[in-house]
Amino acid sequence: MASTYIAPKEGASDGWQKVDAALDRLHQQALSETIADRFYTAVLNELRGLQLPRAAIWKVVEGRLRLVRRVESPGNSAAGVQGEVAQEQAAAADAIDAKQPRVARPAADSAVTETAKPASCAAAPWFIANRPAGALVVWLEPDSPPAAVAGQLRLLSAIAELMASFQAQSEWHEAQTQLQVQARLAPLLVSLHSSLKLAEIAQRIASDGRAAVGCDRIAVAIRRGRGYRTLAVSGADHLHRHSQTIRQLDALCTAVAVNGDPLWWEASSSATDDETLPPQVQHRLAEHLDVSPAVALAVIPLRSIKTSESSAAEANSSDSTTDAEPLIATLVFECYSRTFDEASQAVIAGMLPHCAGALTHGLLVQRIPGQWLWLRIARQSAWHTAAFRWAAALVVLALAIAALFLLKADVQVRATGEIQSEARREIFAPWDGVATEVHVDHGQRVKAGDLLLTIHSAELEQQLQEAQGEADTARKQLAAVQSQRLQAGPGDVQSRNREATLTAEEQQLQAQLTSLADKLKMLARRREELTVRSPINGEVVTWNARERLVGRPLRRGDQLLTVADPAGPWKVELRIPSRSAGRVLASAGSNSGGQAVTWTLTSQPGNAQQGVVRSIAQRIELDEAGRSHLRLTVEPLAKTPAELGNITPGSLVSAKVACGRSTLAEAWFHDLIDTIRLWLTL
């Protein structure tokens, strides 16, 4: 239907007067009202009085339109409400974009029946400092004449201006309130963050917070296990733990913190009998009020803030949750003569995050061992004094020296050597001669009895020839003597004497032949030994044997070849410097199970192996360079090739031999200590 204020021929002045009166009332309320909900209710009521009952107020919040208040059509369904809200939002957005009042026509898919036609809605935006602030939307009657629509748009524009004025004034008042709150909080914040000690932080909250809030007493209670312990009370430098007031404060904070919700109480509200409070809170509150003259009281639990380390840990954790941070403290505010006004409540709300942050950091610092020392070091003024730097250096030096002589560690002696197969044979020259042929190469597998090399001895051949010649001569002489004996017959004494002589010569020649036969056998065996064969199954590990031996004169006992079984078992032969031999021998005497050895091949430094000492030489030896050392044999604990890795017989080994436990200084600097002891002794 057409609005009554659009200049009809009759009663036009009454319609305008009604509009002017409505605008005057809204203007006065925009100047005096401070609560937005009441002002918005007054706007909707005035629109209802001007025959515009269906209206909505939309505000721009963080760049998006949000519905603030709305009057719905009676009997409308949920689907119908959703459609109307969507149409109102579109109309408000269109008007804000156009920066002037606009009429949004019904959507093409709006329901149309024979008895009802779809309605249009008009929207008028308002701006604050050229910033979109909101829009007022009303629903128009179907088939409203253009003059009525124009008048309604002018009315909406005028009301929108009043709403812009009200919102600007509200924002100004809110800014003023925030400035006042910040001004009251400034001294507290400066003192609050000037210390990292928990007791000092609590005391500053209690003393400086009381002046900022304007209350009579503030108490700070810190969580201890399942309960709370009052740490500071405004106006009190020292707390009497057994006093009734402190005990009731502890009990009240513990009861309120069970649910984690703040408690606000005023004497006029009789909240101690409020059925919405848990029974334990009602009981503790009544007991506290028996010893406190408070007429208004607030008990507010504080939760720990998220530090940068905890936030990073939650971000990297795959199962992080959104649970609230744990409670760490409780603040108790008390007023003895008045209640908490809006300014005091705003100050309390502003100080809570800062108090929670300061107490969280105070608790973290309190958990640091030796916090007093590190806090003193952290102070730039203290660190830049020469005396403090010298004192810190002496403390660190004393701690290091004490650690060297108080802490225990394993003493290990370094050694070098090689790894060899236990199934290993050295091949030596059996007799003097010249190697004429080498039948094997480096790395060649051989079996026991396989031919390795051949040696020719000219001296042995000459001895064989001489022995053979002497044997041939003796055999001829023996045949002649035997022939003479057969030809001699029985005769006189002379004949018998000659026969005795021939018999003696025959026996002598037979004995000579026997001796020569033994000599020929011995020389034959020596010539057979010059054909050198492998004593075991294994592998030739001598490098470049053919070039090194063929044609070379050899003397009996010269080393020719080495044959070893690459399948093991293995042993590690180590050489301990003589200056460390005493430690090894002393440890061996006290360790019946064998000393532990950690060894590794120099060709495989990352493959550390374990072993046990099996035998130790009984004397000190000298190597080719003239260095003295003690030999010992180590049995590796690993047995299989897969565990030992690729091992070649004769590979160099670096090892550490365990020699018991002693001080850290002895374990790290035992060579230096032995040198000093030797110098002091001599």
Tab-separated table of C-alpha atoms in Angstrom, residues 246-591:
chain	number	residue	atom	x	y	z
A	246	ILE	CA	44.528	-16.611	52.499
A	247	ARG	CA	43.137	-20.105	53.113
A	248	GLN	CA	39.672	-19.058	51.930
A	249	LEU	CA	41.163	-17.381	48.841
A	250	ASP	CA	43.021	-20.617	47.969
A	251	ALA	CA	39.854	-22.693	48.422
A	252	LEU	CA	37.695	-20.274	46.376
A	253	CYS	CA	40.175	-20.168	43.472
A	254	THR	CA	40.425	-23.963	43.447
A	255	ALA	CA	36.626	-24.359	43.354
A	256	VAL	CA	36.099	-21.796	40.564
A	257	ALA	CA	38.922	-23.239	38.444
A	258	VAL	CA	37.248	-26.660	38.301
A	259	ASN	CA	34.988	-25.514	35.457
A	260	GLY	CA	37.324	-22.796	34.210
A	261	ASP	CA	34.482	-20.220	33.950
A	262	PRO	CA	34.830	-16.745	35.546
A	263	LEU	CA	32.650	-15.879	38.569
A	264	TRP	CA	31.068	-12.402	38.900
A	265	TRP	CA	29.239	-11.621	42.146
A	266	GLU	CA	27.491	-8.563	43.537
A	267	ALA	CA	25.888	-8.195	46.953
A	268	SER	CA	22.570	-7.072	45.437
A	269	SER	CA	22.292	-10.193	43.289
A	270	SER	CA	22.474	-12.754	46.136
A	271	ALA	CA	24.563	-14.925	43.846
A	272	THR	CA	25.653	-17.168	46.690
A	273	ASP	CA	22.204	-18.796	46.527
A	274	ASP	CA	22.110	-18.888	42.736
A	275	GLU	CA	21.142	-22.371	41.601
A	276	THR	CA	23.224	-21.951	38.429
A	277	LEU	CA	26.433	-22.052	40.479
A	278	PRO	CA	27.930	-25.432	41.358
A	279	PRO	CA	27.418	-26.335	45.041
A	280	GLN	CA	31.154	-26.313	45.792
A	281	VAL	CA	31.465	-22.784	44.370
A	282	GLN	CA	28.448	-21.556	46.392
A	283	HIS	CA	29.946	-23.040	49.553
A	284	ARG	CA	33.444	-21.601	49.030
A	285	LEU	CA	32.043	-18.199	48.022
A	286	ALA	CA	29.926	-18.007	51.186
A	287	GLU	CA	32.909	-18.960	53.346
A	288	HIS	CA	35.084	-16.312	51.699
A	289	LEU	CA	32.451	-13.604	52.125
A	290	ASP	CA	32.363	-14.411	55.824
A	291	VAL	CA	35.939	-13.105	56.144
A	292	SER	CA	35.831	-10.449	53.380
A	293	PRO	CA	33.811	-7.152	53.354
A	294	ALA	CA	33.473	-7.269	49.539
A	295	VAL	CA	30.222	-6.063	47.931
A	296	ALA	CA	31.412	-7.045	44.457
A	297	LEU	CA	33.782	-9.832	43.535
A	298	ALA	CA	35.216	-11.386	40.364
A	299	VAL	CA	37.194	-14.630	40.218
A	300	ILE	CA	38.743	-15.133	36.756
A	301	PRO	CA	40.889	-18.176	35.857
A	302	LEU	CA	43.797	-17.561	33.457
A	303	ARG	CA	45.017	-20.000	30.834
A	304	SER	CA	48.560	-20.391	29.567
A	305	ILE	CA	49.323	-18.586	26.330
A	306	LYS	CA	50.820	-20.412	23.358
A	307	THR	CA	54.532	-19.726	23.033
A	308	SER	CA	56.298	-19.783	19.668
A	309	GLU	CA	57.866	-23.180	20.491
A	310	SER	CA	54.543	-24.808	21.405
A	311	SER	CA	52.861	-23.322	18.321
A	312	ALA	CA	55.595	-24.704	16.062
A	313	ALA	CA	55.348	-28.117	17.737
A	314	GLU	CA	51.568	-28.214	17.197
A	315	ALA	CA	51.993	-27.150	13.571
A	316	ASN	CA	54.461	-30.001	12.937
A	317	SER	CA	52.439	-32.582	14.889
A	318	SER	CA	50.071	-34.712	12.845
A	319	ASP	CA	47.709	-35.353	15.755
A	320	SER	CA	47.513	-31.833	17.248
A	321	THR	CA	44.143	-30.905	18.711
A	322	THR	CA	42.287	-27.656	19.376
A	323	ASP	CA	41.912	-28.193	23.132
A	324	ALA	CA	42.166	-25.113	25.345
A	325	GLU	CA	45.448	-24.295	27.023
A	326	PRO	CA	45.796	-25.429	30.676
A	327	LEU	CA	44.883	-23.144	33.555
A	328	ILE	CA	47.901	-21.602	35.290
A	329	ALA	CA	46.516	-18.948	37.668
A	330	THR	CA	43.422	-17.206	39.027
A	331	LEU	CA	42.855	-13.491	39.667
A	332	VAL	CA	40.451	-12.317	42.376
A	333	PHE	CA	39.085	-8.727	42.176
A	334	GLU	CA	37.200	-7.284	45.174
A	335	CYS	CA	35.341	-3.996	45.692
A	336	TYR	CA	34.323	-2.985	49.232
A	337	SER	CA	32.056	0.013	48.552
A	338	ARG	CA	30.796	-0.194	44.965
A	339	THR	CA	30.188	-2.588	42.113
A	340	PHE	CA	32.193	-3.028	38.934
A	341	ASP	CA	31.191	-0.386	36.367
A	342	GLU	CA	31.636	-0.746	32.610
A	343	ALA	CA	35.016	1.014	32.679
A	344	SER	CA	36.354	-1.314	35.368
A	345	GLN	CA	35.106	-4.365	33.486
A	346	ALA	CA	36.775	-3.067	30.310
A	347	VAL	CA	40.061	-2.593	32.158
A	348	ILE	CA	39.836	-6.113	33.606
A	349	ALA	CA	39.147	-7.552	30.150
A	350	GLY	CA	42.136	-5.637	28.737
A	351	MET	CA	44.605	-6.711	31.410
A	352	LEU	CA	43.782	-10.428	31.420
A	353	PRO	CA	45.758	-11.385	28.238
A	354	HIS	CA	48.806	-9.449	29.451
A	355	CYS	CA	48.646	-11.038	32.897
A	356	ALA	CA	48.327	-14.514	31.358
A	357	GLY	CA	51.342	-13.909	29.099
A	358	ALA	CA	53.523	-12.522	31.891
A	359	LEU	CA	52.647	-15.372	34.273
A	360	THR	CA	53.245	-17.989	31.544
A	361	HIS	CA	56.730	-16.661	30.879
A	362	GLY	CA	57.388	-16.377	34.596
A	363	LEU	CA	56.495	-20.040	35.091
A	364	LEU	CA	58.744	-21.050	32.169
A	365	VAL	CA	61.675	-19.102	33.595
A	366	GLN	CA	61.067	-20.600	37.047
A	367	ARG	CA	61.551	-24.112	35.625
A	368	ILE	CA	65.062	-23.279	34.304
A	369	PRO	CA	67.790	-24.766	36.568
A	370	GLY	CA	70.037	-22.023	37.918
A	371	GLN	CA	67.748	-19.307	36.599
A	372	TRP	CA	69.330	-16.626	38.788
A	373	LEU	CA	72.705	-17.154	37.108
A	374	TRP	CA	71.368	-17.151	33.544
A	375	LEU	CA	69.207	-14.094	34.180
A	376	ARG	CA	72.232	-12.272	35.513
A	377	ILE	CA	74.276	-13.318	32.497
A	378	ALA	CA	71.501	-12.158	30.181
A	379	ARG	CA	71.610	-8.651	31.595
A	380	GLN	CA	73.835	-6.655	29.301
A	381	SER	CA	75.117	-4.352	32.013
A	382	ALA	CA	76.284	-7.260	34.165
A	383	TRP	CA	77.860	-9.132	31.261
A	384	HIS	CA	79.889	-6.149	30.135
A	385	THR	CA	81.681	-5.822	33.479
A	386	ALA	CA	85.166	-7.325	33.446
A	387	ALA	CA	84.773	-8.801	36.917
A	388	PHE	CA	81.659	-10.691	35.956
A	389	ARG	CA	83.249	-11.996	32.760
A	390	TRP	CA	86.260	-13.242	34.701
A	391	ALA	CA	84.013	-14.820	37.317
A	392	ALA	CA	81.943	-16.566	34.633
A	393	ALA	CA	85.101	-17.832	32.915
A	394	LEU	CA	86.493	-19.167	36.198
A	395	VAL	CA	83.211	-20.916	36.993
A	396	VAL	CA	83.154	-22.595	33.574
A	397	LEU	CA	86.831	-23.583	33.928
A	398	ALA	CA	86.258	-24.995	37.401
A	399	LEU	CA	83.279	-27.008	36.195
A	400	ALA	CA	85.299	-28.383	33.278
A	401	ILE	CA	88.209	-29.399	35.528
A	402	ALA	CA	85.853	-30.984	38.038
A	403	ALA	CA	84.164	-32.938	35.262
A	404	LEU	CA	87.547	-34.244	34.045
A	405	PHE	CA	88.382	-35.742	37.446
A	406	LEU	CA	84.912	-36.712	38.698
A	407	LEU	CA	83.244	-38.236	35.658
A	408	LYS	CA	84.126	-41.777	34.625
A	409	ALA	CA	84.778	-42.999	31.096
A	410	ASP	CA	86.233	-46.007	29.256
A	411	VAL	CA	90.024	-45.899	28.749
A	412	GLN	CA	90.979	-47.086	25.276
A	413	VAL	CA	94.467	-47.563	23.846
A	414	ARG	CA	95.002	-47.112	20.123
A	415	ALA	CA	96.729	-49.828	18.096
A	416	THR	CA	97.488	-50.697	14.483
A	417	GLY	CA	97.973	-53.976	12.697
A	418	GLU	CA	96.533	-56.207	10.010
A	419	ILE	CA	93.924	-58.894	9.617
A	420	GLN	CA	95.008	-62.385	8.606
A	421	SER	CA	93.352	-65.704	8.031
A	422	GLU	CA	94.118	-68.310	10.659
A	423	ALA	CA	94.491	-70.890	7.849
A	424	ARG	CA	97.641	-69.202	6.480
A	425	ARG	CA	101.031	-70.620	5.515
A	426	GLU	CA	104.275	-68.951	4.562
A	427	ILE	CA	106.296	-70.830	1.876
A	428	PHE	CA	110.094	-70.688	2.395
A	429	ALA	CA	113.006	-71.806	0.202
A	430	PRO	CA	113.907	-75.357	1.259
A	431	TRP	CA	117.466	-75.187	-0.121
A	432	ASP	CA	119.785	-72.837	-1.883
A	433	GLY	CA	119.076	-72.466	-5.571
A	434	VAL	CA	117.503	-70.442	-8.338
A	435	ALA	CA	113.755	-70.218	-8.992
A	436	THR	CA	113.297	-71.409	-12.530
A	437	GLU	CA	109.510	-71.284	-12.829
A	438	VAL	CA	106.513	-69.972	-10.804
A	439	HIS	CA	103.343	-71.899	-11.613
A	440	VAL	CA	100.758	-69.649	-9.837
A	441	ASP	CA	99.643	-66.013	-9.879
A	442	HIS	CA	98.356	-63.632	-7.231
A	443	GLY	CA	94.791	-64.490	-6.198
A	444	GLN	CA	94.880	-67.987	-7.722
A	445	ARG	CA	93.048	-70.692	-5.758
A	446	VAL	CA	95.136	-73.772	-5.042
A	447	LYS	CA	94.642	-77.080	-3.308
A	448	ALA	CA	96.954	-78.916	-0.950
A	449	GLY	CA	99.708	-80.557	-3.038
A	450	ASP	CA	99.357	-78.238	-6.070
A	451	LEU	CA	102.658	-77.203	-7.648
A	452	LEU	CA	103.642	-73.643	-6.750
A	453	LEU	CA	107.178	-73.114	-8.113
A	454	THR	CA	110.282	-74.985	-9.185
A	455	ILE	CA	113.810	-74.338	-7.897
A	456	HIS	CA	117.015	-75.500	-9.565
A	457	SER	CA	120.113	-76.100	-7.447
A	458	ALA	CA	123.361	-76.607	-9.398
A	459	GLU	CA	125.179	-77.620	-6.240
A	460	LEU	CA	122.603	-80.315	-5.575
A	461	GLU	CA	122.861	-81.633	-9.129
A	462	GLN	CA	126.639	-81.764	-8.811
A	463	GLN	CA	126.365	-83.652	-5.538
A	464	LEU	CA	123.974	-86.111	-7.170
A	465	GLN	CA	126.334	-86.711	-10.072
A	466	GLU	CA	129.306	-87.183	-7.764
A	467	ALA	CA	127.400	-89.555	-5.524
A	468	GLN	CA	126.144	-91.503	-8.520
A	469	GLY	CA	129.687	-91.784	-9.917
A	470	GLU	CA	131.080	-92.959	-6.619
A	471	ALA	CA	128.299	-95.561	-6.400
A	472	ASP	CA	129.048	-96.820	-9.913
A	473	THR	CA	132.768	-97.091	-9.110
A	474	ALA	CA	132.093	-98.917	-5.852
A	475	ARG	CA	129.804	-101.371	-7.599
A	476	LYS	CA	132.498	-102.152	-10.172
A	477	GLN	CA	135.111	-102.622	-7.503
A	478	LEU	CA	132.757	-104.881	-5.567
A	479	ALA	CA	132.151	-107.024	-8.665
A	480	ALA	CA	135.913	-107.373	-9.219
A	481	VAL	CA	136.543	-108.356	-5.626
A	482	GLN	CA	133.728	-110.890	-5.710
A	483	SER	CA	135.132	-112.340	-8.976
A	484	GLN	CA	138.605	-112.712	-7.446
A	485	ARG	CA	137.176	-114.516	-4.456
A	486	LEU	CA	135.377	-117.009	-6.626
A	487	GLN	CA	138.539	-117.737	-8.636
A	488	ALA	CA	140.651	-118.310	-5.566
A	489	GLY	CA	140.746	-122.002	-4.471
A	490	PRO	CA	141.888	-123.695	-1.336
A	491	GLY	CA	145.561	-123.402	-0.860
A	492	ASP	CA	148.243	-122.432	1.412
A	493	VAL	CA	148.354	-119.821	4.041
A	494	GLN	CA	149.003	-117.103	1.515
A	495	SER	CA	145.852	-117.990	-0.352
A	496	ARG	CA	143.870	-117.912	2.819
A	497	ASN	CA	145.283	-114.527	3.720
A	498	ARG	CA	144.380	-113.162	0.280
A	499	GLU	CA	140.828	-114.481	0.630
A	500	ALA	CA	140.496	-112.758	3.983
A	501	THR	CA	141.741	-109.535	2.405
A	502	LEU	CA	139.205	-109.781	-0.453
A	503	THR	CA	136.458	-110.507	2.048
A	504	ALA	CA	137.337	-107.391	3.985
A	505	GLU	CA	137.425	-105.324	0.774
A	506	GLU	CA	134.026	-106.709	-0.212
A	507	GLN	CA	132.501	-105.785	3.101
A	508	GLN	CA	134.039	-102.328	2.870
A	509	LEU	CA	132.676	-101.815	-0.631
A	510	GLN	CA	129.208	-103.038	0.386
A	511	ALA	CA	129.208	-100.626	3.319
A	512	GLN	CA	130.325	-97.842	0.923
A	513	LEU	CA	127.499	-98.698	-1.493
A	514	THR	CA	124.968	-98.659	1.321
A	515	SER	CA	126.193	-95.236	2.408
A	516	LEU	CA	126.119	-93.940	-1.159
A	517	ALA	CA	122.581	-95.297	-1.641
A	518	ASP	CA	121.438	-93.427	1.466
A	519	LYS	CA	123.159	-90.295	0.198
A	520	LEU	CA	121.477	-90.622	-3.208
A	521	LYS	CA	118.078	-90.996	-1.522
A	522	MET	CA	118.721	-87.940	0.591
A	523	LEU	CA	119.784	-85.897	-2.433
A	524	ALA	CA	116.753	-87.153	-4.330
A	525	ARG	CA	114.501	-86.015	-1.542
A	526	ARG	CA	116.221	-82.625	-1.548
A	527	ARG	CA	115.697	-82.344	-5.310
A	528	GLU	CA	112.037	-83.295	-4.787
A	529	GLU	CA	111.737	-80.551	-2.162
A	530	LEU	CA	112.890	-78.041	-4.751
A	531	THR	CA	109.537	-78.635	-6.417
A	532	VAL	CA	107.499	-76.502	-3.975
A	533	ARG	CA	103.849	-77.469	-3.436
A	534	SER	CA	100.981	-75.865	-1.486
A	535	PRO	CA	100.612	-77.220	2.075
A	536	ILE	CA	96.917	-76.195	2.386
A	537	ASN	CA	93.858	-75.318	0.386
A	538	GLY	CA	93.667	-71.581	-0.111
A	539	GLU	CA	94.597	-68.619	-2.240
A	540	VAL	CA	97.968	-67.207	-3.246
A	541	VAL	CA	98.155	-63.774	-1.635
A	542	THR	CA	101.734	-62.896	-2.710
A	543	TRP	CA	101.723	-60.049	-5.207
A	544	ASN	CA	103.746	-60.263	-8.453
A	545	ALA	CA	105.469	-63.500	-7.412
A	546	ARG	CA	106.633	-64.542	-10.909
A	547	GLU	CA	108.459	-61.305	-11.657
A	548	ARG	CA	109.910	-61.213	-8.139
A	549	LEU	CA	111.199	-64.816	-7.959
A	550	VAL	CA	112.025	-66.221	-11.410
A	551	GLY	CA	115.792	-66.203	-11.961
A	552	ARG	CA	116.537	-64.933	-8.483
A	553	PRO	CA	119.202	-66.715	-6.410
A	554	LEU	CA	117.639	-68.079	-3.254
A	555	ARG	CA	119.031	-69.043	0.054
A	556	ARG	CA	117.526	-71.589	2.348
A	557	GLY	CA	114.820	-69.949	4.523
A	558	ASP	CA	113.967	-67.099	2.135
A	559	GLN	CA	110.203	-66.374	2.044
A	560	LEU	CA	108.752	-67.242	-1.322
A	561	LEU	CA	104.955	-67.239	-1.268
A	562	THR	CA	102.019	-66.950	1.126
A	563	VAL	CA	98.895	-69.091	0.848
A	564	ALA	CA	95.813	-68.267	2.936
A	565	ASP	CA	92.212	-69.420	3.059
A	566	PRO	CA	89.984	-66.384	2.240
A	567	ALA	CA	86.992	-68.059	3.882
A	568	GLY	CA	88.561	-67.635	7.321
A	569	PRO	CA	88.413	-67.961	10.244
A	570	TRP	CA	90.157	-64.596	10.743
A	571	LYS	CA	92.395	-63.075	13.369
A	572	VAL	CA	93.561	-59.525	13.917
A	573	GLU	CA	97.233	-59.056	14.734
A	574	LEU	CA	97.798	-55.742	16.529
A	575	ARG	CA	100.860	-53.801	17.625
A	576	ILE	CA	100.581	-51.688	20.795
A	577	PRO	CA	103.194	-48.933	21.319
A	578	SER	CA	105.444	-49.830	24.233
A	579	ARG	CA	104.426	-46.674	26.168
A	580	SER	CA	100.852	-48.068	26.392
A	581	ALA	CA	101.810	-51.697	26.921
A	582	GLY	CA	101.613	-51.384	30.693
A	583	ARG	CA	97.937	-50.389	30.613
A	584	VAL	CA	97.098	-53.310	28.321
A	585	LEU	CA	98.941	-55.840	30.443
A	586	ALA	CA	97.413	-54.506	33.678
A	587	SER	CA	93.936	-54.662	32.209
A	588	ALA	CA	94.546	-58.174	30.872
A	589	GLY	CA	95.504	-59.345	34.357
A	590	SER	CA	92.209	-58.152	35.824
A	591	ASN	CA	89.995	-59.286	32.945
